[in-house]
Amino acid sequence: MASLSNSAVAFTGTTASELLRSSKSGGVDGIPFRTLRKAPFSVKTRDLSVVAKARKVKKHEYPWPEDPDPNVKGGVLTHLSHFKPLKGKSKPVTLDFEKPLVALEKKIIDVRKMANETGLDFSDQIASLENKYQQALKDLYTHLTPIQRVNIARHPNRPTFLDHIFSITEKFVELHGDRAGYDDPAIVTGIGTIDGRRYMFIGHQKGRNTKENIMRNFGMPTPHGYRKALRMMYYADHHGFPIVTFIDTPGAFADLKSEELGQGEAIAHNLRTMFGLKVPIVSIVIGEGGSGGALAIGCANKLLMLENAVFYVASPEACAAILWKTAKAAPKAAEKLKITGPELCKLQVADGIIPEPLGGAHADPSWTSQQIKNAINEAMDELNKMDTEELLKHRMLKFRKIGGFQEGVPVDPIRKVNMKKKEEPVAGKTPVIELEYEVEKLKKQISKATESSSKPTELALNEMIEKLKKEIDLEYSAAVEAMGFKERLLNLRGECLKSNSQDHLMHPVLMDRIEKLSDEFNKGLPNAPNYTSLKYKLDMLKGFSKAKSNLEKKSKGEELKLDINKKLKEVMDQPEMKKKMQALKAEVQKSGASSAADLDDGTKQSISKLKKEIELELANVLKSMDLNVEIVRAKELIDQDLKAKVESLKEETNKKIENLMKSSDLKNTTKLLKLEVAKAGKTPDAALKNKIEALEQQIKQKLSAAISSSEIKEKHEELQAEIKALECDGGLNGSLKNDDLRETSSKYDESRVEINLGANRFT
């Protein structure tokens, strides 16, 4: 250290500022700086002195702490150096399933060594072994299992993010730091060009050996790494650079310090931001993509996967430890998780698969990188055609459709076979009180079904029938177990299944055993402890089944009625039929008749003829509905209806007469008449005969008066008028005549009343 307070060179008459202004590149006023540095000097004036001090310091000292990031050993600044090729060649690593190939490869090496040592020609044998090796390699890598693909994705020699970047880009500049004092080496970001187009590259970086893996934290980023990626995303969005992300991580680093620094918040912030970026985003899974650590830079318009890459929410080992309590079940978990490229493309999670060479990406890294480059160009050509709004919508819909399904769409039979069978909960018996309440509620709905639509009632009825069937099955099962038939029934069922599986007819002895067991069960069923509830449910099922049948018949009848009315309207709306109807109406009006009885015979015949034409036309139209039987029997139905009414009136009249005869007044008169008849004998004198006739006349008058004042007479008159109207319309076929009605009227006709007086009858 030199002190410049006492200088051997003095400048007088000038100020320090003038000296500095007049200095040249070589020194001050012609004196070289080298000379000035060697000799201590001082500039003295009367009012000013300049003193310079120098001290030795460390070569790379920075104004922040030596180790600002506790997660990175040695400090973040140690990773600012460029990615360099490895000094030595990577050691070959053979996976477990590749060991058969190693034996073939060893044979090829031995044969070549022998050929070199002996000088003999073994080219045919070597070619045969090489063909065999290539065929075995092809067979192995075209039928990989999911866990084998997981092992390839984790291969130590698999190309990393920076390996691919330096192969596919013409220029690449790495960008560092999250602008908060940290630079996570597990995530690398930078700007590069592919075919003259500028992109922002973001990716997980694993190490190529143990030293690099420790430095890169095995590709597991801390929150600083995700915040660095977020900063670069904002930068790319601002400048309009498309973003390409490379995913290769087992997951975000899950230590205590990362959680304290906001690992979840950093990932969530990235997820939210990526959906709003206005530039195209393409993500490529080059190794393994684990959980949210991969998704934090994977919310892209296109998600591409290398052929042997995997993308999962939990590693197969973690899934197996959770579900089967052992990591040894990882192969089974890998198969169930559907984490490979082909499976994820089927599920529409991934959008494409980038091929790899046989043996994996590490077998030919440059060829793999070229395939990645082609995939990036193809995807970007497609996305660059979209405007900003379409690009954002495309990205949103890609993730919205994941996990979507449609109800009612039939499942592919191949997938259905592999599906886990639904475990139905064991249903217990419904309490009788609850069942009775539901039954009463349904009965009320059925009673109201005539007033409203029956569809809701039919649905409720079907549900109740299905419920009762299940309840009855449970009751029968309980009865079988209580009666001690369970083991015998299971044995018999096993024998039946065995017999059916052999495609033979059931043996007669087995059929007899089934019948005997059935008879024995039916005989002992009334003694079962649950027989009362079983019988109640069976009766309910029978009643509701009958109600269902009636509702179905009713709905079918209503539909049929509507169809018939529609067809009848079509017949009546025919132009010819309308013309005939109008002509007939004009003829009736011209005749001046006030009722059907006043019409002349010609008009009646015209009406009857038109009616027959309408019936014939309607019958022809309805033949397509299979209703010809009902149409043909229409007249018979009318006659049967009238006959039923006449018979009902006869019965009502007889009951009325019997009730009147039982009255005290008529009863006494009848007894008196019987005594007088008994006194008179076979040859009564004139006085007794007159007395008997007087008593008979008295009874007849009382009966006639009682019947005439009742409703029977009104019903009789209404029925007589209906018969006359049908006779006028030609509706009767002659089987019902007025004599039947006259016979009914004679019951209360004064001159036709019959009185049975034991052995004698007086009329």
mmCIF file of N, CA and C in Angstrom, residues 383-452:
data_model
loop_
_atom_site.group_PDB
_atom_site.id
_atom_site.type_symbol
_atom_site.label_atom_id
_atom_site.label_comp_id
_atom_site.label_asym_id
_atom_site.label_seq_id
_atom_site.Cartn_x
_atom_site.Cartn_y
_atom_site.Cartn_z
ATOM 1 N N LEU A 383 -49.869 -23.342 -33.830
ATOM 2 C CA LEU A 383 -50.322 -22.373 -32.822
ATOM 3 C C LEU A 383 -50.165 -20.934 -33.292
ATOM 4 N N ASN A 384 -49.184 -20.662 -34.150
ATOM 5 C CA ASN A 384 -48.974 -19.290 -34.624
ATOM 6 C C ASN A 384 -50.097 -18.800 -35.530
ATOM 7 N N LYS A 385 -50.897 -19.725 -36.047
ATOM 8 C CA LYS A 385 -52.030 -19.330 -36.884
ATOM 9 C C LYS A 385 -53.196 -18.783 -36.056
ATOM 10 N N MET A 386 -53.181 -19.011 -34.749
ATOM 11 C CA MET A 386 -54.268 -18.563 -33.874
ATOM 12 C C MET A 386 -54.016 -17.143 -33.403
ATOM 13 N N ASP A 387 -55.113 -16.397 -33.227
ATOM 14 C CA ASP A 387 -54.975 -15.077 -32.611
ATOM 15 C C ASP A 387 -54.962 -15.247 -31.090
ATOM 16 N N THR A 388 -54.797 -14.129 -30.381
ATOM 17 C CA THR A 388 -54.608 -14.206 -28.927
ATOM 18 C C THR A 388 -55.808 -14.826 -28.224
ATOM 19 N N GLU A 389 -56.999 -14.384 -28.593
ATOM 20 C CA GLU A 389 -58.205 -14.896 -27.937
ATOM 21 C C GLU A 389 -58.383 -16.391 -28.193
ATOM 22 N N GLU A 390 -58.147 -16.796 -29.414
ATOM 23 C CA GLU A 390 -58.288 -18.212 -29.761
ATOM 24 C C GLU A 390 -57.229 -19.052 -29.049
ATOM 25 N N LEU A 391 -56.043 -18.505 -28.887
ATOM 26 C CA LEU A 391 -54.955 -19.211 -28.220
ATOM 27 C C LEU A 391 -55.281 -19.454 -26.741
ATOM 28 N N LEU A 392 -55.795 -18.440 -26.084
ATOM 29 C CA LEU A 392 -56.163 -18.572 -24.667
ATOM 30 C C LEU A 392 -57.308 -19.560 -24.487
ATOM 31 N N LYS A 393 -58.292 -19.495 -25.393
ATOM 32 C CA LYS A 393 -59.425 -20.423 -25.313
ATOM 33 C C LYS A 393 -58.971 -21.857 -25.563
ATOM 34 N N HIS A 394 -58.064 -22.033 -26.515
ATOM 35 C CA HIS A 394 -57.528 -23.363 -26.828
ATOM 36 C C HIS A 394 -56.835 -23.964 -25.607
ATOM 37 N N ARG A 395 -56.048 -23.135 -24.896
ATOM 38 C CA ARG A 395 -55.327 -23.612 -23.708
ATOM 39 C C ARG A 395 -56.295 -23.966 -22.584
ATOM 40 N N MET A 396 -57.338 -23.150 -22.428
ATOM 41 C CA MET A 396 -58.312 -23.403 -21.368
ATOM 42 C C MET A 396 -59.099 -24.684 -21.644
ATOM 43 N N LEU A 397 -59.550 -24.860 -22.902
ATOM 44 C CA LEU A 397 -60.357 -26.033 -23.244
ATOM 45 C C LEU A 397 -59.556 -27.321 -23.153
ATOM 46 N N LYS A 398 -58.265 -27.243 -23.416
ATOM 47 C CA LYS A 398 -57.427 -28.448 -23.318
ATOM 48 C C LYS A 398 -57.497 -29.049 -21.922
ATOM 49 N N PHE A 399 -57.466 -28.186 -20.911
ATOM 50 C CA PHE A 399 -57.497 -28.688 -19.542
ATOM 51 C C PHE A 399 -58.922 -28.905 -19.042
ATOM 52 N N ARG A 400 -59.893 -28.185 -19.600
ATOM 53 C CA ARG A 400 -61.285 -28.360 -19.166
ATOM 54 C C ARG A 400 -61.841 -29.722 -19.576
ATOM 55 N N LYS A 401 -61.376 -30.249 -20.703
ATOM 56 C CA LYS A 401 -61.927 -31.514 -21.190
ATOM 57 C C LYS A 401 -61.306 -32.728 -20.505
ATOM 58 N N ILE A 402 -60.216 -32.532 -19.756
ATOM 59 C CA ILE A 402 -59.572 -33.660 -19.074
ATOM 60 C C ILE A 402 -60.502 -34.173 -17.975
ATOM 61 N N GLY A 403 -60.732 -35.456 -17.972
ATOM 62 C CA GLY A 403 -61.593 -36.060 -16.949
ATOM 63 C C GLY A 403 -63.059 -35.974 -17.249
ATOM 64 N N GLY A 404 -63.448 -35.439 -18.414
ATOM 65 C CA GLY A 404 -64.870 -35.353 -18.755
ATOM 66 C C GLY A 404 -65.425 -36.710 -19.134
ATOM 67 N N PHE A 405 -66.704 -36.910 -18.889
ATOM 68 C CA PHE A 405 -67.360 -38.158 -19.258
ATOM 69 C C PHE A 405 -68.823 -37.862 -19.561
ATOM 70 N N GLN A 406 -69.493 -38.807 -20.220
ATOM 71 C CA GLN A 406 -70.900 -38.675 -20.572
ATOM 72 C C GLN A 406 -71.667 -39.842 -19.986
ATOM 73 N N GLU A 407 -72.772 -39.532 -19.320
ATOM 74 C CA GLU A 407 -73.607 -40.597 -18.773
ATOM 75 C C GLU A 407 -74.440 -41.227 -19.878
ATOM 76 N N GLY A 408 -74.626 -42.514 -19.764
ATOM 77 C CA GLY A 408 -75.473 -43.212 -20.721
ATOM 78 C C GLY A 408 -74.763 -43.683 -21.964
ATOM 79 N N VAL A 409 -73.507 -43.235 -22.167
ATOM 80 C CA VAL A 409 -72.755 -43.668 -23.348
ATOM 81 C C VAL A 409 -72.181 -45.050 -23.060
ATOM 82 N N PRO A 410 -72.405 -46.036 -23.931
ATOM 83 C CA PRO A 410 -71.909 -47.394 -23.653
ATOM 84 C C PRO A 410 -70.390 -47.432 -23.588
ATOM 85 N N VAL A 411 -69.885 -48.215 -22.643
ATOM 86 C CA VAL A 411 -68.444 -48.324 -22.431
ATOM 87 C C VAL A 411 -67.874 -49.363 -23.390
ATOM 88 N N ASP A 412 -66.685 -49.083 -23.886
ATOM 89 C CA ASP A 412 -65.995 -50.023 -24.761
ATOM 90 C C ASP A 412 -65.858 -51.365 -24.038
ATOM 91 N N PRO A 413 -66.260 -52.493 -24.668
ATOM 92 C CA PRO A 413 -66.207 -53.797 -23.978
ATOM 93 C C PRO A 413 -64.825 -54.147 -23.445
ATOM 94 N N ILE A 414 -63.778 -53.756 -24.177
ATOM 95 C CA ILE A 414 -62.421 -54.075 -23.719
ATOM 96 C C ILE A 414 -62.119 -53.326 -22.430
ATOM 97 N N ARG A 415 -62.523 -52.055 -22.379
ATOM 98 C CA ARG A 415 -62.304 -51.269 -21.154
ATOM 99 C C ARG A 415 -63.188 -51.760 -20.023
ATOM 100 N N LYS A 416 -64.407 -52.195 -20.373
ATOM 101 C CA LYS A 416 -65.356 -52.632 -19.352
ATOM 102 C C LYS A 416 -64.852 -53.874 -18.628
ATOM 103 N N VAL A 417 -64.183 -54.756 -19.373
ATOM 104 C CA VAL A 417 -63.646 -55.977 -18.766
ATOM 105 C C VAL A 417 -62.581 -55.630 -17.734
ATOM 106 N N ASN A 418 -61.772 -54.613 -18.031
ATOM 107 C CA ASN A 418 -60.677 -54.243 -17.139
ATOM 108 C C ASN A 418 -61.110 -53.332 -15.998
ATOM 109 N N MET A 419 -62.362 -52.889 -16.035
ATOM 110 C CA MET A 419 -62.828 -51.998 -14.977
ATOM 111 C C MET A 419 -63.012 -52.768 -13.659
ATOM 112 N N LYS A 420 -62.779 -52.073 -12.587
ATOM 113 C CA LYS A 420 -63.023 -52.662 -11.282
ATOM 114 C C LYS A 420 -64.523 -52.737 -11.046
ATOM 115 N N LYS A 421 -64.970 -53.908 -10.618
ATOM 116 C CA LYS A 421 -66.407 -54.082 -10.387
ATOM 117 C C LYS A 421 -66.853 -53.222 -9.222
ATOM 118 N N LYS A 422 -68.031 -52.646 -9.410
ATOM 119 C CA LYS A 422 -68.570 -51.752 -8.385
ATOM 120 C C LYS A 422 -68.968 -52.562 -7.162
ATOM 121 N N GLU A 423 -68.478 -52.128 -6.022
ATOM 122 C CA GLU A 423 -68.823 -52.804 -4.782
ATOM 123 C C GLU A 423 -70.108 -52.193 -4.239
ATOM 124 N N GLU A 424 -71.208 -52.939 -4.410
ATOM 125 C CA GLU A 424 -72.497 -52.439 -3.961
ATOM 126 C C GLU A 424 -72.608 -52.602 -2.452
ATOM 127 N N PRO A 425 -73.125 -51.595 -1.780
ATOM 128 C CA PRO A 425 -73.280 -51.720 -0.330
ATOM 129 C C PRO A 425 -74.291 -52.794 0.025
ATOM 130 N N VAL A 426 -74.017 -53.492 1.117
ATOM 131 C CA VAL A 426 -74.923 -54.546 1.561
ATOM 132 C C VAL A 426 -76.188 -53.892 2.103
ATOM 133 N N ALA A 427 -77.298 -54.169 1.427
ATOM 134 C CA ALA A 427 -78.566 -53.537 1.805
ATOM 135 C C ALA A 427 -79.238 -54.344 2.899
ATOM 136 N N GLY A 428 -79.679 -53.665 3.935
ATOM 137 C CA GLY A 428 -80.433 -54.322 5.001
ATOM 138 C C GLY A 428 -81.924 -54.231 4.745
ATOM 139 N N LYS A 429 -82.677 -55.000 5.515
ATOM 140 C CA LYS A 429 -84.131 -55.002 5.346
ATOM 141 C C LYS A 429 -84.724 -53.690 5.853
ATOM 142 N N THR A 430 -85.708 -53.195 5.120
ATOM 143 C CA THR A 430 -86.404 -51.980 5.530
ATOM 144 C C THR A 430 -87.376 -52.310 6.655
ATOM 145 N N PRO A 431 -87.420 -51.507 7.712
ATOM 146 C CA PRO A 431 -88.388 -51.780 8.787
ATOM 147 C C PRO A 431 -89.820 -51.783 8.253
ATOM 148 N N VAL A 432 -90.651 -52.650 8.849
ATOM 149 C CA VAL A 432 -92.032 -52.813 8.379
ATOM 150 C C VAL A 432 -92.811 -51.507 8.508
ATOM 151 N N ILE A 433 -92.550 -50.752 9.574
ATOM 152 C CA ILE A 433 -93.275 -49.487 9.783
ATOM 153 C C ILE A 433 -92.970 -48.508 8.652
ATOM 154 N N GLU A 434 -91.697 -48.418 8.302
ATOM 155 C CA GLU A 434 -91.296 -47.523 7.211
ATOM 156 C C GLU A 434 -91.888 -47.980 5.883
ATOM 157 N N LEU A 435 -91.899 -49.294 5.675
ATOM 158 C CA LEU A 435 -92.456 -49.836 4.438
ATOM 159 C C LEU A 435 -93.961 -49.580 4.357
ATOM 160 N N GLU A 436 -94.657 -49.725 5.477
ATOM 161 C CA GLU A 436 -96.112 -49.460 5.498
ATOM 162 C C GLU A 436 -96.405 -48.006 5.157
ATOM 163 N N TYR A 437 -95.570 -47.095 5.673
ATOM 164 C CA TYR A 437 -95.763 -45.677 5.366
ATOM 165 C C TYR A 437 -95.600 -45.414 3.875
ATOM 166 N N GLU A 438 -94.573 -46.010 3.283
ATOM 167 C CA GLU A 438 -94.346 -45.831 1.847
ATOM 168 C C GLU A 438 -95.480 -46.438 1.024
ATOM 169 N N VAL A 439 -95.991 -47.595 1.481
ATOM 170 C CA VAL A 439 -97.095 -48.259 0.770
ATOM 171 C C VAL A 439 -98.346 -47.394 0.800
ATOM 172 N N GLU A 440 -98.680 -46.838 1.959
ATOM 173 C CA GLU A 440 -99.866 -45.977 2.064
ATOM 174 C C GLU A 440 -99.719 -44.732 1.197
ATOM 175 N N LYS A 441 -98.533 -44.172 1.189
ATOM 176 C CA LYS A 441 -98.282 -42.989 0.367
ATOM 177 C C LYS A 441 -98.473 -43.306 -1.113
ATOM 178 N N LEU A 442 -98.006 -44.472 -1.534
ATOM 179 C CA LEU A 442 -98.148 -44.870 -2.933
ATOM 180 C C LEU A 442 -99.603 -45.166 -3.276
ATOM 181 N N LYS A 443 -100.328 -45.737 -2.352
ATOM 182 C CA LYS A 443 -101.750 -46.019 -2.599
ATOM 183 C C LYS A 443 -102.525 -44.727 -2.859
ATOM 184 N N LYS A 444 -102.190 -43.692 -2.102
ATOM 185 C CA LYS A 444 -102.854 -42.401 -2.318
ATOM 186 C C LYS A 444 -102.523 -41.847 -3.708
ATOM 187 N N GLN A 445 -101.279 -42.018 -4.121
ATOM 188 C CA GLN A 445 -100.891 -41.556 -5.466
ATOM 189 C C GLN A 445 -101.648 -42.318 -6.544
ATOM 190 N N ILE A 446 -101.824 -43.632 -6.344
ATOM 191 C CA ILE A 446 -102.544 -44.442 -7.333
ATOM 192 C C ILE A 446 -104.000 -44.031 -7.405
ATOM 193 N N SER A 447 -104.602 -43.719 -6.245
ATOM 194 C CA SER A 447 -106.004 -43.300 -6.241
ATOM 195 C C SER A 447 -106.205 -41.962 -6.949
ATOM 196 N N LYS A 448 -105.177 -41.106 -6.942
ATOM 197 C CA LYS A 448 -105.271 -39.813 -7.620
ATOM 198 C C LYS A 448 -104.821 -39.882 -9.080
ATOM 199 N N ALA A 449 -104.381 -41.058 -9.505
ATOM 200 C CA ALA A 449 -103.847 -41.187 -10.866
ATOM 201 C C ALA A 449 -104.900 -40.951 -11.930
ATOM 202 N N THR A 450 -106.182 -41.174 -11.606
ATOM 203 C CA THR A 450 -107.251 -40.956 -12.587
ATOM 204 C C THR A 450 -107.449 -39.482 -12.890
ATOM 205 N N GLU A 451 -107.096 -38.620 -11.932
ATOM 206 C CA GLU A 451 -107.304 -37.186 -12.113
ATOM 207 C C GLU A 451 -106.125 -36.519 -12.824
ATOM 208 N N SER A 452 -104.928 -37.064 -12.659
ATOM 209 C CA SER A 452 -103.743 -36.451 -13.252
ATOM 210 C C SER A 452 -103.008 -37.480 -14.089
#
